[in-house]
Short mmCIF file of C-alpha atoms and ligand atoms in Angstrom, two decimals:
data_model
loop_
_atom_site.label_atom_id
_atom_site.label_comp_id
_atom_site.label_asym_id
_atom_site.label_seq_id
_atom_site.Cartn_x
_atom_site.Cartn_y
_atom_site.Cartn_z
CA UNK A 212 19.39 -10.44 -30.63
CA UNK A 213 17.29 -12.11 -28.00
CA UNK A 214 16.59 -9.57 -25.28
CA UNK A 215 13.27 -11.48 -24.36
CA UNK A 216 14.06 -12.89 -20.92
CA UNK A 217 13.94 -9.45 -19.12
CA UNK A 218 10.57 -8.23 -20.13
CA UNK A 219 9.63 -11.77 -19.29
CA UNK A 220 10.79 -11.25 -15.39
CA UNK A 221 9.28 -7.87 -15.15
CA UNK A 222 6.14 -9.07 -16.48
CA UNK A 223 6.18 -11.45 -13.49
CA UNK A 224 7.75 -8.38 -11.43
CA UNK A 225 4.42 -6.74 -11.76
CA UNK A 226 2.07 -9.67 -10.45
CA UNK A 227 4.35 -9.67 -7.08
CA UNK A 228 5.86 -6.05 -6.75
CA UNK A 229 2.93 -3.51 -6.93
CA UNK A 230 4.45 -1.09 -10.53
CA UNK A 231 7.13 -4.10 -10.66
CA UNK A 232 10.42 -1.50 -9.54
CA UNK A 233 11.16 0.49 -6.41
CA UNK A 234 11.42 3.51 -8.48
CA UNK A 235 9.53 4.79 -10.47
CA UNK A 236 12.28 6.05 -13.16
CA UNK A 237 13.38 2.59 -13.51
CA UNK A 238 9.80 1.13 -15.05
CA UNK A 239 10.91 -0.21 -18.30
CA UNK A 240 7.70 1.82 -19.46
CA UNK A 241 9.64 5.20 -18.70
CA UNK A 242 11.85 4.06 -21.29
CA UNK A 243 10.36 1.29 -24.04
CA UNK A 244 7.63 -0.43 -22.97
CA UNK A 245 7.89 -4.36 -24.01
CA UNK A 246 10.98 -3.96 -25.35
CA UNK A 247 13.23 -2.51 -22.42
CA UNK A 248 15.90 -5.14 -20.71
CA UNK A 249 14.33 -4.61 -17.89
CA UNK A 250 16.71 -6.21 -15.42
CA UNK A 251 21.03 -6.30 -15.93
CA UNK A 252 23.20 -9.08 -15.14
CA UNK A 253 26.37 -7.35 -14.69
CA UNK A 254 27.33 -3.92 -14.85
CA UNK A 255 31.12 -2.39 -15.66
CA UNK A 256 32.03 1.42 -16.20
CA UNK A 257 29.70 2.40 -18.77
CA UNK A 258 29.00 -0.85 -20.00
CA UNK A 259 25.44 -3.16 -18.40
CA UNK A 260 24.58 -7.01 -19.12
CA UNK A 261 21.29 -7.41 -19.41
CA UNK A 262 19.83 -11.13 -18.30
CA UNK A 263 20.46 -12.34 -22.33
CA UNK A 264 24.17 -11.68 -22.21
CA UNK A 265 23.60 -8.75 -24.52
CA UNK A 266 26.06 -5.79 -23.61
CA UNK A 267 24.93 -2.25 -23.85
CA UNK A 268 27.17 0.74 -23.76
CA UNK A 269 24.71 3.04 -21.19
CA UNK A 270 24.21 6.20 -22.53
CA UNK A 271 21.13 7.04 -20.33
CA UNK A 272 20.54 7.57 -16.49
CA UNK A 273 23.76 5.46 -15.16
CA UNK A 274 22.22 4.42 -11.85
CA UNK A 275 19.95 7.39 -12.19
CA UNK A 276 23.09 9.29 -11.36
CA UNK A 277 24.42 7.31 -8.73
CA UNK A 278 27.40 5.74 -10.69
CA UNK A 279 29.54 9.24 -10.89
CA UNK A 280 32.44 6.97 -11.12
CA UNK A 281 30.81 4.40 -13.47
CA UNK A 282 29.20 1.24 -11.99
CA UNK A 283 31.33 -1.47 -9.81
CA UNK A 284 34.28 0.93 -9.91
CA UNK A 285 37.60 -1.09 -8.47
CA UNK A 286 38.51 1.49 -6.03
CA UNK A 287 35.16 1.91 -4.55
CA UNK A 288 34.73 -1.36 -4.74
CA UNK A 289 38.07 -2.38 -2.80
CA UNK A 290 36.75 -0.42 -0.23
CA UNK A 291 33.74 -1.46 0.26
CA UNK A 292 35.20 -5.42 0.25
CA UNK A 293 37.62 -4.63 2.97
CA UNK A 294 34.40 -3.09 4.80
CA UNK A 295 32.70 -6.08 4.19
CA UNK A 296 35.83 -7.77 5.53
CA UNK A 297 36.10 -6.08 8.40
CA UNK A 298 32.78 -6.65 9.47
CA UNK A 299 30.05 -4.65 8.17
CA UNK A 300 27.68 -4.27 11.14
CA UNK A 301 28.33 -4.40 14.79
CA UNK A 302 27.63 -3.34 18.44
CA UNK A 303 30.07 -0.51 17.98
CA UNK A 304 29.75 2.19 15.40
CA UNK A 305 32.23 2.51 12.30
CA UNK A 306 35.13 4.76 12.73
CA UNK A 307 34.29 5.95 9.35
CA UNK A 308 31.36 7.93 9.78
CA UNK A 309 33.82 10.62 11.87
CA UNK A 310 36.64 10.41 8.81
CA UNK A 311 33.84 11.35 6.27
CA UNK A 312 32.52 13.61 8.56
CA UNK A 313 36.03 15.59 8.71
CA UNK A 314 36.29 15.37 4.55
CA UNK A 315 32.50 16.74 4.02
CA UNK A 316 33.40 19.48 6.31
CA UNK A 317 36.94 20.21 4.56
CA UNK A 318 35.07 20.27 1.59
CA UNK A 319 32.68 22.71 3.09
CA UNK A 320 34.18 25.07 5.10
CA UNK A 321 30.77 26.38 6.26
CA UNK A 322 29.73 23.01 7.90
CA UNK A 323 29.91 22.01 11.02
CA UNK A 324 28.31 18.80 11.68
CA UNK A 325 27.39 15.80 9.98
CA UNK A 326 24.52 12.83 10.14
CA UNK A 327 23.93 10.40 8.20
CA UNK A 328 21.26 8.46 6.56
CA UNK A 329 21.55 5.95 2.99
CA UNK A 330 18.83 7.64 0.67
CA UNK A 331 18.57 10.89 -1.04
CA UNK A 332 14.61 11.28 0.11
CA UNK A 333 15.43 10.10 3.66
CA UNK A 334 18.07 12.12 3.99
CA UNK A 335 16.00 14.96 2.79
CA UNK A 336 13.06 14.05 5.31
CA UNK A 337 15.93 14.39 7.84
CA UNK A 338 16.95 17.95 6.68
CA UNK A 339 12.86 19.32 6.76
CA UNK A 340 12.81 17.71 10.24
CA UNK A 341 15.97 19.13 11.28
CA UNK A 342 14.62 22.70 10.17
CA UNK A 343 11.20 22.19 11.83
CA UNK A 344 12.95 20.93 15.36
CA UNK A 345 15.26 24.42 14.66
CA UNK A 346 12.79 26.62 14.07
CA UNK A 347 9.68 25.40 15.86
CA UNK A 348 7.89 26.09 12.74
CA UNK A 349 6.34 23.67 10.33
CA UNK A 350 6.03 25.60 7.28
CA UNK A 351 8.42 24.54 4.45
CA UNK A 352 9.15 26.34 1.06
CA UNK A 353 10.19 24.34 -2.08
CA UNK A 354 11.41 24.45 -5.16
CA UNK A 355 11.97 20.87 -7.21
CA UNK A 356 11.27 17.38 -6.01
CA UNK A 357 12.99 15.81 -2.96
CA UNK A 358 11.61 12.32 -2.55
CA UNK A 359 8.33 10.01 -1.64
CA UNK A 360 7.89 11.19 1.91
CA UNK A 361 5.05 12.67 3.40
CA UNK A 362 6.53 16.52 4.39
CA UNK A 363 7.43 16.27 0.50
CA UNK A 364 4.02 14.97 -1.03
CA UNK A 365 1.71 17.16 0.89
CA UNK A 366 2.11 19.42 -1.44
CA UNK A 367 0.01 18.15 -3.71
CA UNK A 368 -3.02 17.55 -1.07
CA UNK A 369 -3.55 21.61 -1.26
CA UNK A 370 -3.83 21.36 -4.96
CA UNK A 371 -3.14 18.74 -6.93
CA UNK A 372 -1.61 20.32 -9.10
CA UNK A 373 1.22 22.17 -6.70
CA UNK A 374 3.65 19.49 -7.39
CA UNK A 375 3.29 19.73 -11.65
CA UNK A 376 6.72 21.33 -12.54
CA UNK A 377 8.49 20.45 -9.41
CA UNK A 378 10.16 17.15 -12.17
CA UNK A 379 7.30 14.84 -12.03
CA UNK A 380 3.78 15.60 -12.39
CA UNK A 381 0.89 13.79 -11.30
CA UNK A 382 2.36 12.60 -7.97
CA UNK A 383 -0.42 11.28 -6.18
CA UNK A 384 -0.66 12.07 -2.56
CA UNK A 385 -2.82 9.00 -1.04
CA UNK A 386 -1.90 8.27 2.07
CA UNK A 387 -0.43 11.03 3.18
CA UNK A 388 -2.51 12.39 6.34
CA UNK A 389 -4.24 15.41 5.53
CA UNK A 390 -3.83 17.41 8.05
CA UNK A 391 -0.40 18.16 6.29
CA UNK A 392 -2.17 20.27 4.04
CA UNK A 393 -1.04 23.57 3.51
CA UNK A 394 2.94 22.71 5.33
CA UNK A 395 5.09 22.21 2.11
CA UNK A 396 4.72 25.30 -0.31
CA UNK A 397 5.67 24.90 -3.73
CA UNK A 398 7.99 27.50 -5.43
CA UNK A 399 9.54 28.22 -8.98
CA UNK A 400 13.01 28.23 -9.71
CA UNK A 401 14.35 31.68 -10.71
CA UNK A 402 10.77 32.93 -9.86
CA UNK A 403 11.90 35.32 -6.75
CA UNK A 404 8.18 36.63 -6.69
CA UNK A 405 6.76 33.25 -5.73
CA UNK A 406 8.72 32.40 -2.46
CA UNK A 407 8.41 36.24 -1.83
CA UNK A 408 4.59 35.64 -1.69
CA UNK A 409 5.25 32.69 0.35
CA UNK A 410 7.00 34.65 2.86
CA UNK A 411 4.86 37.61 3.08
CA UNK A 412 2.19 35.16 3.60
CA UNK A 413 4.05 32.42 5.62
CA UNK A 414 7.14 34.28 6.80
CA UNK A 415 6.92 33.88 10.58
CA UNK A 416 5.40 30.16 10.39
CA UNK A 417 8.49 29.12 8.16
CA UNK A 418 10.57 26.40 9.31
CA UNK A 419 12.62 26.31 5.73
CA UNK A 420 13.43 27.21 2.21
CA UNK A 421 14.62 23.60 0.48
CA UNK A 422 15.64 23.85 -3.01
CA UNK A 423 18.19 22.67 -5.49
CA UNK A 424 20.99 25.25 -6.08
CA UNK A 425 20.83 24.74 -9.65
CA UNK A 426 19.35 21.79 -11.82
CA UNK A 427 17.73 22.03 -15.65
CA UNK A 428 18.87 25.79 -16.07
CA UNK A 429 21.31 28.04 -15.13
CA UNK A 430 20.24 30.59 -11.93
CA UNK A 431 19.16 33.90 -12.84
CA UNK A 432 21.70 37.11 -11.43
CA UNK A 433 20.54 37.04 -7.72
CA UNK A 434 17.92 34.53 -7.89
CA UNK A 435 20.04 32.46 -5.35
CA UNK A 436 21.39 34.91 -2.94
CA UNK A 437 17.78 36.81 -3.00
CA UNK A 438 16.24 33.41 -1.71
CA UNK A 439 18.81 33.16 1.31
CA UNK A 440 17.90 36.41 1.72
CA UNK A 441 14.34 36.33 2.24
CA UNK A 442 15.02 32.70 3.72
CA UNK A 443 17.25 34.15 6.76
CA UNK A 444 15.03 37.39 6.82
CA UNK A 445 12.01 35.34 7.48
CA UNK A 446 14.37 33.45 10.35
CA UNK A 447 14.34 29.85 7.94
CA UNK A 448 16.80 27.66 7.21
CA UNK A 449 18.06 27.17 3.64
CA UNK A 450 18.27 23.60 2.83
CA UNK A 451 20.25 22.69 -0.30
CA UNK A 452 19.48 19.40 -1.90
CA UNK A 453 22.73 18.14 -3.40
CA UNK A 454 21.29 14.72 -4.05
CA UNK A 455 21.68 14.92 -7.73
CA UNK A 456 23.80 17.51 -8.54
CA UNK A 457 26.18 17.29 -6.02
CA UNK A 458 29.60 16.30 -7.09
CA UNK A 459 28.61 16.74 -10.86
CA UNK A 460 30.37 20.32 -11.48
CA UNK A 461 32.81 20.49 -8.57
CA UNK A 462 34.10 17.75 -5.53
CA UNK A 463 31.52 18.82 -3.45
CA UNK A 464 27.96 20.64 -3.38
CA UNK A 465 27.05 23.01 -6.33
CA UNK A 466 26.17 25.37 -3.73
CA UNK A 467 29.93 25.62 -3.63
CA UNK A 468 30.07 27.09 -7.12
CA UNK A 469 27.70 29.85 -6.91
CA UNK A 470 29.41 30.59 -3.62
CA UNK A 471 26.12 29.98 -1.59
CA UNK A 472 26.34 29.48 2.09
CA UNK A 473 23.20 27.35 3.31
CA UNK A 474 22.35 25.75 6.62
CA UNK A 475 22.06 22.66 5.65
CA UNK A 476 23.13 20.79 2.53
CA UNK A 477 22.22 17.02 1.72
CA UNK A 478 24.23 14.46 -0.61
CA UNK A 479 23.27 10.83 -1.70
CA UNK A 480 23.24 8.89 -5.07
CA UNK A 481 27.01 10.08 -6.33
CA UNK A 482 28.34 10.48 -2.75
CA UNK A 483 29.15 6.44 -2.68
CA UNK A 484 29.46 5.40 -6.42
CA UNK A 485 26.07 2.81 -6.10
CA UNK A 486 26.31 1.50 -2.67
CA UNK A 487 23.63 2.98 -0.44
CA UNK A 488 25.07 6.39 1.87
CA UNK A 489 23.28 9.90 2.32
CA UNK A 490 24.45 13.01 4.60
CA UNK A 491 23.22 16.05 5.70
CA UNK A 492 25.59 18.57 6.68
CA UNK A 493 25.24 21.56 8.34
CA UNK A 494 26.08 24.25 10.87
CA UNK A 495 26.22 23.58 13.89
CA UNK A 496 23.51 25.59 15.18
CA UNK A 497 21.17 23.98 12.58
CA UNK A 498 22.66 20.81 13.21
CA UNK A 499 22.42 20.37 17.18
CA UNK A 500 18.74 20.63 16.44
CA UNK A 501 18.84 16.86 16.08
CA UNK A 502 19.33 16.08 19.77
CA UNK A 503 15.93 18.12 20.16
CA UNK A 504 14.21 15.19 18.34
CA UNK A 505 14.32 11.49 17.24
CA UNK A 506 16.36 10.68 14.01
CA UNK A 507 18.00 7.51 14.72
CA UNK A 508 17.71 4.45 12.47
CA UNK A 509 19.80 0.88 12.70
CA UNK A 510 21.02 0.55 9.06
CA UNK A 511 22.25 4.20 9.54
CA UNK A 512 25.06 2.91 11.33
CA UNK A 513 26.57 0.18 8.75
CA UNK A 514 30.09 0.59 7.25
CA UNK A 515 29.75 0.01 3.44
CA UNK A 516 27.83 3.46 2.93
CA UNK A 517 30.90 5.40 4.81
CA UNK A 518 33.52 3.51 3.85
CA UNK A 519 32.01 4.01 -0.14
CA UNK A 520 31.75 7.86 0.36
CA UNK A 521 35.40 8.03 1.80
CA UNK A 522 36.29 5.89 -1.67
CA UNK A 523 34.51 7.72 -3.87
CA UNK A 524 35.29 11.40 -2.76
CA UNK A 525 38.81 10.63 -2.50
CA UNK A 526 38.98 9.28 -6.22
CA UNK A 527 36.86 12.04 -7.48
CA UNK A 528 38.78 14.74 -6.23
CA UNK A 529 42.16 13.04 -7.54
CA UNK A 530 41.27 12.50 -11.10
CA UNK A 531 39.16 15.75 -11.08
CA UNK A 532 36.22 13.58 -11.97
CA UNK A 533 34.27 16.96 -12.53
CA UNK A 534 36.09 17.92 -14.86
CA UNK A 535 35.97 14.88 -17.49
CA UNK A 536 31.93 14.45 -16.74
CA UNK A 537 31.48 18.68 -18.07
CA UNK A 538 33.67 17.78 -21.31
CA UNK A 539 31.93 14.54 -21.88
CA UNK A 540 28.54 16.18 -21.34
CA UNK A 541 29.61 18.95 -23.88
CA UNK A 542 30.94 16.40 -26.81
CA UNK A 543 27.43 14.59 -26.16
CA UNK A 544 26.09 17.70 -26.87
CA UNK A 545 27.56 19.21 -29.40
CA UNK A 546 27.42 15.92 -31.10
CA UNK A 547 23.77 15.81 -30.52
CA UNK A 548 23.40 19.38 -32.06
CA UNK A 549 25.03 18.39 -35.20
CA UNK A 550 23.35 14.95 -35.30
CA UNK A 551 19.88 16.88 -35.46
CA UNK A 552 21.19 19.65 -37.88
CA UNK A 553 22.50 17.07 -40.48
CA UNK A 554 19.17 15.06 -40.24
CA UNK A 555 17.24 18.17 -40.25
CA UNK A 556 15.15 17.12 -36.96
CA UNK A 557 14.40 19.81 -34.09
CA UNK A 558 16.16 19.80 -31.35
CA UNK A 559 16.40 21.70 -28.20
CA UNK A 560 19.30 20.53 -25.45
CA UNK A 561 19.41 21.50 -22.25
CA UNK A 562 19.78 20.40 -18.59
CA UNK A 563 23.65 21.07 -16.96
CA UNK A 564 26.40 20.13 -19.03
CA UNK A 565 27.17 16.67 -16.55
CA UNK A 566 23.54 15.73 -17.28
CA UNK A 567 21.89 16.85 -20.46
CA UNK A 568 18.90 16.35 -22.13
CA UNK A 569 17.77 16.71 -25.39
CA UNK A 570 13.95 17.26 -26.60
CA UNK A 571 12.61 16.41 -30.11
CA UNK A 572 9.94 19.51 -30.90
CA UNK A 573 7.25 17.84 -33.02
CA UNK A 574 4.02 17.02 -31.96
CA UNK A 575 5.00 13.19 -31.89
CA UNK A 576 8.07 13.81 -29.78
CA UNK A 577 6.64 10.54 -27.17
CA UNK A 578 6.41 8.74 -29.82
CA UNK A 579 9.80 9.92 -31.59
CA UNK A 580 11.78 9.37 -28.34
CA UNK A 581 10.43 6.20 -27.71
CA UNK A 582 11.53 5.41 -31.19
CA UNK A 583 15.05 6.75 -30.80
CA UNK A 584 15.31 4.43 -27.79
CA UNK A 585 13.98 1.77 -29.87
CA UNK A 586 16.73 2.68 -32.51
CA UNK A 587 19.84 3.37 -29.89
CA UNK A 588 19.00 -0.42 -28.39
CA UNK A 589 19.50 -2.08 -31.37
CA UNK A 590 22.62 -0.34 -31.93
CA UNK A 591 23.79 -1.54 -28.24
CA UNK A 592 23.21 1.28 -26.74
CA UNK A 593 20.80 2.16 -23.17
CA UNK A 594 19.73 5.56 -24.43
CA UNK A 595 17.65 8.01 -23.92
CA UNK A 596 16.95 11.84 -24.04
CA UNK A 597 18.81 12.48 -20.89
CA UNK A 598 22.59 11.35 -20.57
CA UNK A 599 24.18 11.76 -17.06
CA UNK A 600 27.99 11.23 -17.80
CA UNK A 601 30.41 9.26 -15.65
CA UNK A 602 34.13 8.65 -15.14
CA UNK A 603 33.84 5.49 -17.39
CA UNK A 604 32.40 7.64 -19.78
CA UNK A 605 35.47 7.53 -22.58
CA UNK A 606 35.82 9.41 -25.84
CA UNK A 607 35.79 6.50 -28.52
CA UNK A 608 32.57 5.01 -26.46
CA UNK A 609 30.98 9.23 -27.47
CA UNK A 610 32.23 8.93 -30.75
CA UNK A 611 30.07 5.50 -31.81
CA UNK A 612 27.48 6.78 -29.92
CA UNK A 613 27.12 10.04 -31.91
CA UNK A 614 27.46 7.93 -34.69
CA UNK A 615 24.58 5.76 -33.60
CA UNK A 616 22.57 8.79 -32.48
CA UNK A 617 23.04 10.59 -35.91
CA UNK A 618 21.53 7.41 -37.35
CA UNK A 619 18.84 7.27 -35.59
CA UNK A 620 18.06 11.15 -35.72
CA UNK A 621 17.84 10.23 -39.68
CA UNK A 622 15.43 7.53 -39.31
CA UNK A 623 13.50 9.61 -36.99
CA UNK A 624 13.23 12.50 -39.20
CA UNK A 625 12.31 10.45 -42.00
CA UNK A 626 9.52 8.89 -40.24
CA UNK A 627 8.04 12.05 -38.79
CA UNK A 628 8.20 13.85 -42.32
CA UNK A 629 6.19 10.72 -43.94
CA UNK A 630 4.21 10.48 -40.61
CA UNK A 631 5.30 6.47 -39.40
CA UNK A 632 6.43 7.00 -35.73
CA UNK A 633 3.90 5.03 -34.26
CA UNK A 634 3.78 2.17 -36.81
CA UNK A 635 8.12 1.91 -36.28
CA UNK A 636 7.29 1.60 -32.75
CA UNK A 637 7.66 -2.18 -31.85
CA UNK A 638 5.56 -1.38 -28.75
CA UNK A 639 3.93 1.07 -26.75
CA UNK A 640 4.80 4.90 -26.05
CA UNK A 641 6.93 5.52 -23.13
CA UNK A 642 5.31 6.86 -20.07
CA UNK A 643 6.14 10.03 -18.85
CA UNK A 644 6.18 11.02 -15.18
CA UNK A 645 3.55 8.88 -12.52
CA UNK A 646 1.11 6.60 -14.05
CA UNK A 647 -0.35 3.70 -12.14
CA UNK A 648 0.98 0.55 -13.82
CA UNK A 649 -1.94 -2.84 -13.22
C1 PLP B 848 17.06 16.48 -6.03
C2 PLP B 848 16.64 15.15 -5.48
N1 PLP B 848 16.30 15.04 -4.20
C3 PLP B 848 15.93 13.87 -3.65
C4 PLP B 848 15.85 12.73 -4.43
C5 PLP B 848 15.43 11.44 -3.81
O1 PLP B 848 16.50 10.60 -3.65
P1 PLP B 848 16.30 9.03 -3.50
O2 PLP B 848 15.71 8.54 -4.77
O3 PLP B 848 17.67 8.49 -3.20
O4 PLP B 848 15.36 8.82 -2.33
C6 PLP B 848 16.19 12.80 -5.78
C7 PLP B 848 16.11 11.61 -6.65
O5 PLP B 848 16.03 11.66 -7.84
C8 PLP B 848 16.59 14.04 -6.34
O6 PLP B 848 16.93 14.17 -7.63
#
């Protein structure tokens, strides 16, 4: 099949957008460099277009996890028309924003009050500043990544390796002024000891504790409630950063599941189904702290993001859309399990069930998961070792891709007993994590 004209685009892409995509998981060289689509026509559910009419069923990142529903869903979408309808931007503000406000805190019980932003990293940037107008502190713990802004990156000007383990290594902090040095302090999940070091050291200049309640593996007995602990002991906030795993196990924050009560708690990506929308929610206390400062911006105050959120949260908790994405997740993985046993190829799974991962142990696993993309894509499928299910997400779709993936688990294994990854390999390696594309 031709699937040239994509790569051709992006190839352009890169002499006008500096590393050709607005983010960086969406470089065709994260997933098969010179061979990727690159760029979709059309997207539907679980199935994407790319600019050569070929369809793909998408077995990968979905939106990087913004499509919870699956992409253009009707509902959503009728929603966001009649928005668009209606008018989209105006003098006056959207009666919308105090509707979702009332849901996020029904869904909450803990929260208060509500603002609003339309990305996960923004919204997270609003959260730290939040915290610091609070507390009058500028110290801020964390655990996991959180975005491109500076509170966030100047991590890595203390050491540059501080931000290694927090998802993507290598971020590089250029740019970011460095008298930040020394405010964000990097943590380990389930590692207790290490934010108790930071608050012995740090305690009293702490302005919060910002982690993900749960993410690639399952919290350790009391790891959570001994990091509110220390947290509130040390007189922080504990910001929980539902950007990504929010809505994936429950119709709400994760924090809700392990019974966590946190100051603040931020959603984005799934909240609105693809269309842009982000809110932090919090106490009130916490939250009042944002008359104390300046977060204000015009696109804040739109109606598609609200009237999205409403859309999506209402269809999710109808159809229990949790539900459906933890038992597709486990067929995925149980099929992958198999898969690997009958072709005798290594394995390891992990990740939470809604978005999974798997891991080839060899010392050629690059090169064997580029080549299992390589394999999945001419079997019509956008694949690759992590799978975030949707809604769209339907059992016959699982059962040709396990089919496809056992395939391609036997050509892999094949090709790393007789040692011809590389030479399979119709181009380059993926990258993985932040590499300066020219
Ligand atoms: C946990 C978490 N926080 C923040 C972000 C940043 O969100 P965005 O890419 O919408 O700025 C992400 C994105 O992957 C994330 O996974």
């Amino acid at each position: 099949m031709n699937q040239r004209t994509g790569q051709e685009l992006y190839r352009k892409a890169k002499t006008r957008i500096p590393g050709g995509t607005q983010l960086l998981s969406k470089r065709p060289e994260m997933f098969l460099p010179e061979n990727w689509p690159a760029y979709y026509s059309r997207a539907q559910g679980a199935q994407v277009w790319d600019l050569d009419g070929n369809m793909y069923y998408d077995f990968s990142i979905n939106g990087i996890a913004a499509c919870i529903l699956g992409a253009a869903d009707p509902e959503v979408n009728e929603a966001v028309i009649a928005a668009v309808r209606a008018g989209s931007m105006s003098t006056l503000n959207p009666p919308e924003e105090v509707e979702l406000a009332d849901l996020l805190c029904e869904l909450h019980p803990w929260a208060e009050m509500v603002r609003y932003a339309r990305c996960g990293g923004e919204a997270m940037a609003v959260a730290v500043r939040i915290a610091r107008a609070a507390t009058g502190r500028d110290r801020v713990a964390f655990c996991g990544y959180h975005g491109w802004h500076d509170w966030y990156l100047s991590a890595n000007l203390a050491d540059d390796k501080a931000l290694d383990g927090h998802l993507l290594s290598g971020l590089a902090p250029a740019g970011v002024p460095r008298a930040l040095r020394g405010t964000a302090l990097p943590f380990r999940y389930n590692h207790l000891e290490d934010l108790e070091a930071i608050v012995a050291q740090h305690g009293d200049e702490l302005a919060a504790v910002v982690m993900e309640p749960i993410r690639n593996m399952e919290p350790a007995p009391g790891f959570l409630a001994g990091a509110r602990d220390l947290c509130h002991r040390a007189g922080a906030l504990l910001v929980m950063d539902e950007v990504s795993v929010g809505w994936r196990l429950n119709t709400g924050g994760a924090h809700l599941v392990y019974s966590l009560q946190p100051d603040i708690a931020v959603f984005a990506k799934a909240i609105s189904n693809g269309y842009p929308m982000a809110a932090i929610i919090g106490t009130a206390d916490a939250m009042q702290a944002a008359q104390n400062t300046f977060v204000s911006s015009t696109y804040w105050t739109e109606r598609i993001g609200p009237a999205a959120a409403l859309a999506t949260i209402r269809k999710h908790r109808r159809e229990n859309v949790a539900q459906h994405l933890g038992r597709i997740g486990q067929m995925v993985r149980d099929g992958w399990r198999i898969a690997a046993e009958r072709a005798g190829l290594p394995v390891t799974i992990g990740g939470l069930v809604p978005m999974s991962s798997f891991a080839i142990q060899h010392k050629e696993s690059p090169a064997a998961h580029t080549l299992f993309t390589q394999l999945m894509l001419d079997r019509g499928f956008l694949a690759s070792r992590s799978f975030y299910t949707t809604f769209a997400h339907q059992d016959q779709m699982i059962e040709e891709y396990l089919q496809a993936a056992e395939d391609a688990f036997g050509v892999i294994a094949q090709a790393l007993a007789r040692g011809t990854v590389r030479e399979m390999l119709k181009g380059p390696v993926a990258h993985a994590g932040f590499t300066r594309l020219n």
